Structures are given as structure tokens and as C-alpha cells.
Short mmCIF file of C-alpha atoms in Angstrom, two decimals:
data_model
loop_
_atom_site.label_atom_id
_atom_site.label_comp_id
_atom_site.label_asym_id
_atom_site.label_seq_id
_atom_site.Cartn_x
_atom_site.Cartn_y
_atom_site.Cartn_z
CA MET A 1 126.01 -149.37 9.47
CA PRO A 2 125.88 -150.41 5.84
CA GLY A 3 124.91 -147.57 3.30
CA GLY A 4 127.16 -145.18 5.12
CA ALA A 5 124.73 -144.00 7.87
CA ASP A 6 126.07 -143.51 11.37
CA HIS A 7 124.48 -144.75 14.52
CA ARG A 8 121.92 -142.10 14.77
CA GLY A 9 120.66 -142.87 11.22
CA ILE A 10 121.95 -139.49 9.69
CA ARG A 11 123.63 -139.50 6.44
CA PRO A 12 127.29 -138.26 6.76
CA GLY A 13 129.12 -135.74 4.72
CA VAL A 14 126.44 -133.04 4.30
CA HIS A 15 125.38 -132.12 7.79
CA SER A 16 126.79 -132.86 11.32
CA ALA A 17 123.11 -132.69 12.63
CA ASP A 18 123.71 -133.57 16.23
CA ALA A 19 120.88 -131.40 17.21
CA PHE A 20 118.45 -133.03 14.85
CA ALA A 21 119.20 -136.90 15.65
CA PRO A 22 115.91 -138.70 16.35
CA ALA A 23 115.51 -140.51 19.77
CA ALA A 24 116.27 -144.15 19.84
CA PHE A 25 113.35 -146.23 19.06
CA GLY A 26 113.38 -149.54 20.42
CA ARG A 27 109.71 -150.31 21.51
CA GLY A 28 109.01 -152.38 18.36
CA TRP A 29 105.60 -152.27 16.71
CA PRO A 30 103.10 -151.62 19.53
CA GLY A 31 100.05 -153.36 18.09
CA PRO A 32 98.65 -156.92 18.74
CA VAL A 33 99.90 -157.93 15.24
CA ASN A 34 103.43 -156.81 14.18
CA LEU A 35 104.07 -154.74 11.14
CA ASP A 36 105.64 -157.73 9.10
CA ALA A 37 102.60 -159.84 9.80
CA TRP A 38 100.22 -157.05 8.94
CA VAL A 39 101.85 -156.64 5.53
CA ALA A 40 101.88 -160.26 4.94
CA ASP A 41 98.20 -160.64 5.62
CA HIS A 42 97.29 -157.61 3.27
CA PHE A 43 99.93 -157.80 0.62
CA ASP A 44 97.67 -159.54 -1.90
CA GLU A 45 95.01 -156.91 -1.46
CA LEU A 46 97.55 -154.08 -1.85
CA VAL A 47 98.88 -155.64 -4.91
CA ARG A 48 95.32 -155.86 -6.40
CA PHE A 49 94.86 -152.39 -5.49
CA ARG A 50 97.87 -151.18 -7.39
CA ARG A 51 97.13 -153.13 -10.43
CA HIS A 52 93.55 -151.77 -10.51
CA VAL A 53 94.95 -148.18 -10.22
CA HIS A 54 97.55 -149.05 -12.85
CA ALA A 55 94.99 -150.39 -15.17
CA HIS A 56 92.79 -147.25 -14.69
CA PRO A 57 95.08 -144.37 -14.89
CA ASP A 58 93.91 -140.61 -14.50
CA LEU A 59 95.69 -137.69 -16.06
CA SER A 60 96.63 -134.61 -13.84
CA ASN A 61 93.75 -132.63 -12.43
CA HIS A 62 91.30 -135.51 -13.41
CA GLU A 63 92.03 -137.97 -10.69
CA GLN A 64 88.52 -138.20 -9.31
CA PRO A 65 88.08 -141.87 -10.01
CA THR A 66 91.29 -142.84 -8.27
CA ALA A 67 90.65 -140.35 -5.41
CA GLY A 68 87.22 -141.96 -4.99
CA LEU A 69 88.69 -145.44 -4.88
CA VAL A 70 91.23 -144.49 -2.19
CA ALA A 71 88.38 -142.92 -0.16
CA GLU A 72 86.14 -145.82 -0.41
CA ARG A 73 88.89 -148.12 1.05
CA LEU A 74 89.64 -145.65 3.82
CA ARG A 75 85.91 -145.45 4.77
CA ALA A 76 85.69 -149.39 4.78
CA ALA A 77 88.42 -149.19 7.46
CA GLY A 78 86.22 -146.84 9.51
CA LEU A 79 88.30 -143.80 8.79
CA GLN A 80 86.83 -140.42 7.54
CA PRO A 81 88.69 -139.08 4.47
CA VAL A 82 88.11 -135.46 3.34
CA MET A 83 87.99 -134.73 -0.37
CA LEU A 84 89.57 -131.67 -1.99
CA PRO A 85 86.92 -129.32 -3.40
CA LYS A 86 87.39 -130.72 -6.95
CA GLY A 87 87.20 -134.23 -5.63
CA ASN A 88 90.47 -135.17 -7.33
CA GLY A 89 92.49 -135.50 -4.12
CA LEU A 90 91.93 -136.12 -0.33
CA SER A 91 93.41 -136.21 3.11
CA CYS A 92 92.59 -138.58 5.96
CA ASP A 93 93.70 -138.46 9.69
CA VAL A 94 94.56 -141.70 11.42
CA GLY A 95 94.63 -141.52 15.14
CA SER A 96 94.15 -138.70 17.61
CA GLY A 97 96.11 -136.20 19.59
CA GLU A 98 98.01 -132.89 19.19
CA HIS A 99 101.10 -134.36 17.54
CA LEU A 100 100.71 -134.58 13.74
CA VAL A 101 102.88 -136.03 10.99
CA ALA A 102 101.91 -136.51 7.37
CA LEU A 103 102.54 -139.03 4.59
CA ARG A 104 102.26 -137.94 1.06
CA ALA A 105 101.22 -139.72 -2.22
CA ASP A 106 100.50 -138.48 -5.69
CA LEU A 107 97.69 -139.85 -7.78
CA ASP A 108 98.21 -138.77 -11.38
CA ALA A 109 99.54 -140.53 -14.46
CA LEU A 110 101.41 -139.51 -17.57
CA PRO A 111 100.01 -138.94 -21.16
CA LEU A 112 102.11 -141.98 -22.55
CA PRO A 113 101.02 -145.20 -23.99
CA ASP A 114 101.39 -148.33 -21.91
CA VAL A 115 103.58 -150.79 -23.97
CA LYS A 116 103.80 -153.57 -21.41
CA ASP A 117 102.34 -156.94 -21.98
CA VAL A 118 100.91 -157.49 -18.54
CA PRO A 119 97.32 -158.40 -17.18
CA TYR A 120 97.17 -154.82 -15.60
CA ARG A 121 98.28 -152.95 -18.67
CA SER A 122 96.48 -149.53 -18.82
CA THR A 123 93.08 -149.65 -20.31
CA VAL A 124 93.17 -145.91 -21.08
CA GLU A 125 94.48 -145.12 -24.54
CA GLY A 126 97.68 -143.02 -24.44
CA VAL A 127 97.81 -142.78 -20.53
CA CYS A 128 99.82 -144.95 -18.04
CA HIS A 129 101.42 -144.82 -14.64
CA ALA A 130 104.93 -144.43 -16.02
CA CYS A 131 106.37 -142.78 -12.73
CA GLY A 132 105.14 -145.07 -10.13
CA HIS A 133 102.34 -142.96 -8.62
CA ASP A 134 100.19 -145.99 -8.37
CA VAL A 135 102.73 -147.57 -6.14
CA HIS A 136 103.04 -144.35 -4.12
CA THR A 137 99.31 -144.16 -3.63
CA THR A 138 99.18 -147.93 -2.57
CA VAL A 139 102.10 -147.54 -0.12
CA VAL A 140 100.57 -144.58 1.70
CA LEU A 141 97.13 -146.18 1.71
CA GLY A 142 98.72 -149.33 3.05
CA ALA A 143 100.77 -147.55 5.73
CA GLY A 144 97.62 -145.58 6.85
CA LEU A 145 95.62 -148.78 7.22
CA ALA A 146 98.38 -150.48 9.10
CA LEU A 147 98.77 -147.55 11.43
CA ALA A 148 94.94 -147.45 11.90
CA SER A 149 95.18 -151.15 13.13
CA LEU A 150 97.03 -149.85 16.08
CA GLY A 151 93.99 -148.03 17.55
CA ASP A 152 94.82 -146.38 20.71
CA ALA A 153 98.37 -147.52 20.65
CA LEU A 154 99.20 -144.94 17.92
CA PRO A 155 100.74 -142.08 19.91
CA GLY A 156 99.24 -139.21 17.91
CA ARG A 157 97.81 -138.43 14.44
CA VAL A 158 99.08 -139.40 10.93
CA ARG A 159 97.63 -137.41 8.07
CA LEU A 160 97.45 -139.17 4.78
CA LEU A 161 97.77 -136.82 1.75
CA PHE A 162 96.79 -138.05 -1.62
CA GLN A 163 97.46 -135.11 -4.00
CA PRO A 164 96.51 -134.47 -7.61
CA ALA A 165 98.63 -133.11 -10.49
CA GLU A 166 102.32 -133.73 -9.45
CA GLU A 167 102.95 -134.01 -13.27
CA ALA A 168 101.36 -130.57 -14.05
CA LEU A 169 101.91 -126.91 -13.49
CA PRO A 170 100.63 -125.38 -11.18
CA SER A 171 101.27 -128.51 -9.21
CA GLY A 172 98.80 -130.29 -7.08
CA SER A 173 100.76 -130.07 -3.76
CA LEU A 174 99.59 -126.35 -3.87
CA ASP A 175 96.00 -127.60 -4.01
CA ILE A 176 96.65 -129.58 -0.79
CA ILE A 177 98.35 -126.64 0.90
CA ASN A 178 95.80 -123.99 -0.24
CA ALA A 179 92.99 -126.30 1.16
CA GLY A 180 94.69 -126.08 4.67
CA ARG A 181 95.67 -129.76 4.77
CA MET A 182 99.10 -128.90 6.01
CA ALA A 183 97.76 -127.00 9.13
CA GLY A 184 99.29 -128.47 12.18
CA VAL A 185 101.63 -130.86 10.36
CA GLN A 186 104.93 -131.15 12.16
CA GLU A 187 106.80 -133.44 9.89
CA ILE A 188 106.15 -135.12 6.50
CA PHE A 189 107.46 -138.08 4.74
CA ALA A 190 107.24 -139.45 1.25
CA ILE A 191 108.64 -142.09 -1.25
CA HIS A 192 109.54 -141.94 -4.98
CA CYS A 193 109.90 -145.06 -6.88
CA ASP A 194 113.46 -145.71 -8.13
CA PRO A 195 113.84 -148.41 -10.86
CA ARG A 196 117.53 -148.15 -10.64
CA THR A 197 117.56 -149.34 -7.05
CA LEU A 198 116.56 -152.91 -6.30
CA ALA A 199 113.30 -153.69 -4.47
CA GLY A 200 114.14 -154.04 -0.76
CA GLN A 201 116.67 -151.13 -0.79
CA VAL A 202 115.91 -147.50 0.11
CA GLY A 203 118.02 -144.58 -1.23
CA LEU A 204 118.48 -141.79 1.35
CA ARG A 205 120.55 -138.64 1.64
CA VAL A 206 120.53 -135.26 3.72
CA GLY A 207 120.05 -132.21 1.67
CA ALA A 208 118.91 -131.67 -1.81
CA ILE A 209 117.67 -134.92 -3.47
CA THR A 210 115.89 -133.43 -6.45
CA ALA A 211 116.29 -130.34 -8.71
CA ALA A 212 114.30 -127.15 -9.10
CA ALA A 213 112.10 -127.41 -12.25
CA ASP A 214 110.60 -124.55 -14.25
CA PHE A 215 109.33 -123.93 -17.70
CA VAL A 216 110.20 -121.26 -20.22
CA LYS A 217 108.56 -120.09 -23.32
CA VAL A 218 109.98 -117.69 -25.72
CA ASP A 219 107.91 -115.96 -28.56
CA LEU A 220 109.66 -114.18 -31.29
CA SER A 221 108.09 -111.96 -33.88
CA GLY A 222 108.97 -110.00 -36.99
CA PRO A 223 107.49 -108.61 -40.26
CA GLY A 224 108.09 -111.69 -42.21
CA GLY A 225 109.09 -111.83 -45.85
CA HIS A 226 110.67 -113.69 -48.83
CA THR A 227 113.59 -116.04 -48.21
CA ALA A 228 115.26 -114.50 -51.38
CA ARG A 229 115.42 -111.07 -49.52
CA PRO A 230 116.30 -111.67 -45.84
CA HIS A 231 118.04 -108.29 -45.77
CA LEU A 232 114.84 -106.56 -46.14
CA THR A 233 113.06 -108.27 -43.15
CA VAL A 234 113.91 -110.16 -39.95
CA ASP A 235 115.35 -113.61 -40.34
CA LEU A 236 113.09 -115.09 -37.69
CA VAL A 237 114.04 -118.78 -38.06
CA GLY A 238 117.67 -117.62 -37.62
CA ALA A 239 116.82 -115.62 -34.62
CA LEU A 240 115.17 -118.70 -33.10
CA ALA A 241 118.18 -120.73 -33.87
CA ARG A 242 120.21 -118.20 -31.99
CA VAL A 243 118.15 -118.50 -28.87
CA VAL A 244 118.11 -122.19 -29.14
CA SER A 245 121.91 -122.51 -29.32
CA GLU A 246 123.32 -119.46 -27.58
CA VAL A 247 121.07 -118.89 -24.37
CA PRO A 248 121.90 -122.33 -22.87
CA ALA A 249 125.59 -121.75 -23.65
CA LEU A 250 125.74 -118.34 -22.04
CA LEU A 251 123.78 -119.50 -19.16
CA SER A 252 126.26 -121.93 -18.17
CA ARG A 253 128.88 -119.11 -17.96
CA ARG A 254 126.77 -116.91 -15.75
CA VAL A 255 126.33 -119.19 -12.73
CA ASP A 256 128.45 -121.32 -10.63
CA VAL A 257 129.03 -124.63 -12.33
CA ARG A 258 128.01 -126.48 -9.11
CA SER A 259 124.48 -124.99 -9.30
CA ALA A 260 124.02 -127.09 -12.63
CA LEU A 261 121.55 -124.40 -13.95
CA SER A 262 120.46 -126.04 -17.18
CA LEU A 263 118.13 -124.85 -19.88
CA VAL A 264 117.05 -127.64 -22.49
CA TRP A 265 114.68 -126.84 -25.27
CA GLY A 266 111.96 -129.31 -25.94
CA ALA A 267 109.91 -127.77 -28.87
CA VAL A 268 110.40 -125.28 -31.54
CA HIS A 269 107.52 -124.04 -33.76
CA SER A 270 107.87 -121.63 -36.74
CA GLY A 271 106.96 -121.34 -40.39
CA VAL A 272 104.96 -123.35 -42.90
CA ALA A 273 106.77 -122.89 -46.27
CA PRO A 274 110.49 -123.29 -47.31
CA ASN A 275 110.50 -120.04 -49.30
CA ALA A 276 108.78 -117.82 -46.75
CA ILE A 277 110.21 -116.16 -43.65
CA PRO A 278 107.66 -116.52 -41.03
CA GLN A 279 106.36 -113.65 -38.74
CA THR A 280 106.26 -115.72 -35.52
CA GLY A 281 108.10 -118.41 -33.70
CA THR A 282 108.08 -120.14 -30.42
CA VAL A 283 110.54 -122.14 -28.51
CA LEU A 284 109.64 -124.18 -25.26
CA GLY A 285 112.00 -125.48 -22.64
CA SER A 286 112.51 -126.59 -19.19
CA VAL A 287 114.91 -125.16 -16.57
CA ARG A 288 116.67 -127.44 -14.07
CA CYS A 289 118.77 -126.26 -11.16
CA LEU A 290 120.30 -128.06 -8.15
CA ASP A 291 120.79 -124.92 -6.18
CA HIS A 292 118.09 -122.91 -4.50
CA ALA A 293 119.98 -119.57 -4.69
CA ALA A 294 120.59 -119.89 -8.53
CA TRP A 295 116.97 -121.11 -9.01
CA GLU A 296 116.00 -117.74 -7.54
CA LEU A 297 118.07 -115.84 -10.13
CA ALA A 298 117.12 -117.90 -12.96
CA PRO A 299 113.92 -116.06 -14.48
CA LYS A 300 115.53 -112.62 -14.57
CA LEU A 301 118.88 -114.14 -15.90
CA ILE A 302 117.30 -116.14 -18.63
CA GLU A 303 115.09 -113.25 -19.89
CA GLN A 304 118.17 -110.94 -20.05
CA LEU A 305 120.10 -113.37 -22.01
CA VAL A 306 117.18 -113.93 -24.49
CA HIS A 307 116.90 -110.17 -25.09
CA GLN A 308 120.71 -109.93 -25.45
CA VAL A 309 120.89 -112.81 -28.14
CA VAL A 310 117.80 -111.54 -30.10
CA ALA A 311 118.68 -107.78 -30.14
CA PRO A 312 121.14 -107.90 -33.06
CA THR A 313 118.64 -109.90 -35.21
CA GLY A 314 115.90 -107.25 -35.22
CA ALA A 315 113.24 -109.57 -33.91
CA SER A 316 111.04 -108.84 -30.85
CA ALA A 317 111.05 -111.25 -27.90
CA VAL A 318 108.58 -112.04 -25.13
CA VAL A 319 109.79 -114.37 -22.38
CA GLU A 320 107.20 -116.26 -20.39
CA TYR A 321 108.78 -117.92 -17.37
CA THR A 322 106.56 -120.43 -15.38
CA ARG A 323 107.76 -121.29 -11.79
CA GLY A 324 107.45 -125.16 -11.15
CA MET A 325 108.96 -126.08 -7.85
CA PRO A 326 112.16 -125.57 -5.85
CA PRO A 327 114.51 -128.46 -5.11
CA VAL A 328 113.37 -131.10 -2.48
CA VAL A 329 115.76 -130.62 0.32
CA ASN A 330 115.64 -133.42 2.89
CA HIS A 331 115.96 -132.14 6.48
CA PRO A 332 118.55 -134.07 8.46
CA HIS A 333 116.12 -134.98 11.26
CA SER A 334 113.61 -136.34 8.91
CA ALA A 335 116.19 -138.13 6.84
CA GLY A 336 117.43 -139.55 10.03
CA ILE A 337 114.01 -141.07 10.94
CA LEU A 338 113.67 -142.49 7.43
CA THR A 339 117.00 -144.13 7.84
CA GLN A 340 116.19 -145.44 11.33
CA ALA A 341 112.71 -146.67 9.96
CA ALA A 342 114.33 -148.45 7.04
CA VAL A 343 116.88 -150.19 9.29
CA SER A 344 114.11 -151.20 11.82
CA ALA A 345 111.63 -152.46 9.30
CA LEU A 346 113.76 -153.76 6.46
CA GLY A 347 117.22 -154.43 7.86
CA GLU A 348 120.54 -152.64 7.93
CA GLU A 349 121.37 -153.76 4.42
CA SER A 350 118.54 -151.91 3.00
CA VAL A 351 119.88 -148.41 3.37
CA VAL A 352 121.81 -147.19 0.35
CA ASP A 353 123.28 -143.79 -0.78
CA THR A 354 121.57 -141.98 -3.38
CA GLN A 355 122.39 -138.92 -5.55
CA GLN A 356 120.67 -135.52 -6.12
CA SER A 357 118.91 -135.82 -9.49
CA MET A 358 117.93 -133.27 -12.10
CA GLY A 359 114.29 -134.30 -11.86
CA GLY A 360 111.74 -132.09 -10.29
CA GLU A 361 109.17 -132.98 -7.59
CA ASP A 362 106.51 -130.73 -6.22
CA TYR A 363 106.86 -132.42 -2.74
CA SER A 364 109.24 -129.49 -2.24
CA TRP A 365 106.39 -127.23 -1.45
CA TYR A 366 105.42 -129.08 1.56
CA LEU A 367 108.86 -128.58 3.01
CA GLU A 368 108.33 -124.88 2.95
CA HIS A 369 105.89 -125.59 5.81
CA CYS A 370 107.65 -128.19 8.07
CA TRP A 371 110.55 -130.66 8.25
CA GLY A 372 110.41 -133.48 5.99
CA ALA A 373 112.34 -135.95 3.67
CA MET A 374 111.71 -138.11 0.68
CA ALA A 375 113.21 -141.56 0.17
CA ARG A 376 113.82 -143.41 -2.97
CA LEU A 377 111.95 -146.58 -2.87
CA GLY A 378 113.92 -149.30 -4.78
CA VAL A 379 111.43 -151.11 -7.23
CA GLY A 380 113.98 -152.45 -9.60
CA ARG A 381 114.39 -156.14 -10.68
CA PRO A 382 117.89 -157.63 -11.07
CA GLY A 383 119.01 -157.46 -14.76
CA GLU A 384 116.27 -154.89 -15.84
CA ALA A 385 117.20 -151.48 -17.10
CA LEU A 386 113.84 -149.63 -16.98
CA ASP A 387 113.55 -145.93 -16.30
CA LEU A 388 110.79 -143.47 -15.30
CA HIS A 389 108.65 -141.68 -17.82
CA GLN A 390 108.76 -144.69 -20.18
CA GLY A 391 105.72 -146.67 -21.36
CA SER A 392 107.60 -149.83 -20.45
CA PHE A 393 108.09 -148.75 -16.75
CA ASP A 394 106.98 -151.45 -14.35
CA VAL A 395 108.02 -152.41 -10.70
CA ASP A 396 108.84 -155.37 -8.58
CA GLU A 397 105.54 -155.46 -6.52
CA LYS A 398 107.46 -156.65 -3.52
CA ALA A 399 108.46 -153.00 -3.15
CA ILE A 400 104.84 -152.28 -2.14
CA GLY A 401 105.27 -154.09 1.22
CA TYR A 402 108.67 -152.74 1.77
CA GLY A 403 107.30 -149.16 1.24
CA VAL A 404 104.37 -149.71 3.66
CA LYS A 405 106.72 -150.82 6.41
CA LEU A 406 109.17 -147.90 5.72
CA LEU A 407 106.42 -145.22 5.99
CA ALA A 408 104.46 -146.72 8.81
CA GLU A 409 107.63 -147.13 10.82
CA ALA A 410 108.82 -143.70 10.07
CA ALA A 411 105.34 -142.07 11.10
CA LEU A 412 105.52 -144.11 14.33
CA ILE A 413 109.03 -143.14 15.24
CA ALA A 414 108.31 -139.40 14.51
CA LEU A 415 105.25 -139.50 16.74
CA HIS A 416 106.77 -141.54 19.35
CA GLU A 417 109.87 -139.12 19.87
CA ARG A 418 107.24 -136.28 20.25
CA VAL A 419 105.41 -137.79 23.32
CA VAL A 420 108.38 -139.22 25.33
#
């Protein structure tokens, strides 16, 4: 099978996974209209929906307009969405029965200006969908509507989860979980846009596919003084410089290199005058880690290293460590279903290998509750070199149809194997 998958749809080289291989699914799309035809009939509508969301982005924790738009479309299809208490996210069950799988999307945009010259350019100054959440939302909506068209032929329930605040801490997946929307879910699937993979391809792997992502803040303080007499006070800026340069270097020597535990500073603040030693200073950074065990050790280890580095300077240090999310670890069974769904819906050539990235994704919190996997949905165009979290980011909109087919087929396979 192209892309390196074996006959069961399990990625090789990480797990043998014999016990988790999904059952063969050869029944085809069980509705009166096949999946290809459904997507073709609704493709223009889905593109319009995505463009509207793209043009009207909402920042994290303020997604009420987008959530309301999704709910309106679901109600028009005869479904009954349930809003989160703040109205900035929702869930919606499609079908009925005891067997329940979920599809997840995220609604929020980023505080970045949209620099594209397109008709659907963001109308909100300084805010744009630079990570593809508009596509994620459209794909899960489309997959849900396609599955709803099956009526009684759908062998169970599919819960559509539209979460807020993927780009913020605390993350919006916890809002979904704390609202009880994961209750009864047996398996969950999601996509993430990948501009480095061409539209029509799906990147899959078993095991960790993202990194853990946390934030750290270090506040230093001292008595302050004149730069002509640093020996009479604490050279606070010098102490900050030691934290910035030495803590990441020491950290790399305290964990296995394969864990790739990385601390990178993003902001330093201190002082206002060239001849005055300040009394306070702050440095902010992010922690990334490929390994769950090293991620568990990171808060205590980083705090120890900060105090170790600062002690000789005479400054006082306070470390504030904010947990973000663990790595997304694709379960072999769920990754197998996504692989099988990609082959079934898009063709064998659609499946490509993908690597674990240092990016963080709060989808990982769902995987603390049930099996699941995330696929990288190719959205790239030939010859383009766009990347995520850039104001120029855009997608090949054919990827919307491919994503709908992938997730609808995955949900159907997962439900079918539970009832046979």
C-alpha cells in the first residue's frame, strides 16, 4: 500500500498493533446517495461557509458568532445542537444508539493581520484564521451533515464537537470535557491542516504526532541602582541574561536528547533607562517536549535550573509554570481507521507518512478519555511555501471535500465495527 501502511491500515515501525486492527469495511457508503456525490452536491455551499468564517474570525473565548453560525446550519438540517454555557462552542449528536464516536473541530482564530489579497480576506482588523480552524470547522460540519443524510442507515451516533480556544490557555478542549460532552464517547477523530502536504493527501502516523506545549514566566527582582556602581546592588539585567542563555543550555543536558525538551524565550522586559539598573525584570517562554515522561518532569526541573542560575547573582526569582497540553498520541486502532478511511474515500495514493512536530495541540486532552487519532489534512498547492501561523496562510479549498470524506468515512467505519 502506498504511504507505507500494511493491509490493515496500521502504520508500521511504531506498534505491531495486531490486537487493534479495525475490521475490514467493504460495505461502501450505505445511503441512497454515495459520499462522493454528496460532497459534490454540497461542495460550493461548504466553500461559501468556510469563506464566511474566514472573513469573520473570532479570537479565543469569543467564538459566539461562529458557534452560532454552525448551530444555525445544524438546526436547518433538523439536528439539535447543544451550546456550551458561554455560547462559544457546541456539540451535536447525529444518529442514535449506544455506540458513540466523535469528530472534533476548533473555532478560534489568531491575533494576526490577514495579508492575503482574496475576496474572503478577514474583515476583523488584526485577526485571521492563520491555522486553518475555519477549514476544520467546515469539514466537521460537512461530515456531520453527510452522516445525517444516512438517516437510519447510520449504525450509531456521531458527536460533533466544535470547541473554543484551541489557541489559548487554559484550552477550550477542557471546556468541552468539563461540560460533559465526552461522556460515552468511545473513539474520537480530528484533522489538522498541513500546508506542506498537498491537497488530496493525508498524513498519518501511530504514536505521538505533536509535542507537549507549556508556558513559563520568570520574574526577577533586586534593589536596583546606578549602572556606575553595579557592585553595590544586583545586576538584574545581567541576571536575566543568564536565565535566557544558561537555562535552556542546561536543560538540554538534563534530559534524554530523544525527548527534545526545548525551552525557547519569546519576550524579555526590564528597565527604562541606560544608566539605571532596574528593580524587576521578566522573561517569558514556551516549553516543547516530544516525550510524555519528560513533560511530567519539566516544571520541577526548569524551576530548579532557574534558581541554580540566578543564585550567584543575588537576584530573587519566582517561576510561574503554566501547563498547556501533553503530546497528541495517536492510538494504533484509531490511526488504522483513519488510514482505512483515507484509502476507501480518497484512494491508496492519498496516504503519506508524517512526522511528529514540535507544535502543541489541545486535542491531546480528549485522548485522556478514549481512543483517538488526528490526521494531517493536506491543504497545500504545488509550488507554494506557506506555513501555519502566518498572515499569508491559505488553503487549496479542494481539501474541504477531501476532509469531509475522510472524517465521515472514519466515523462510519468506527461505528460499523462496533455493531458487527
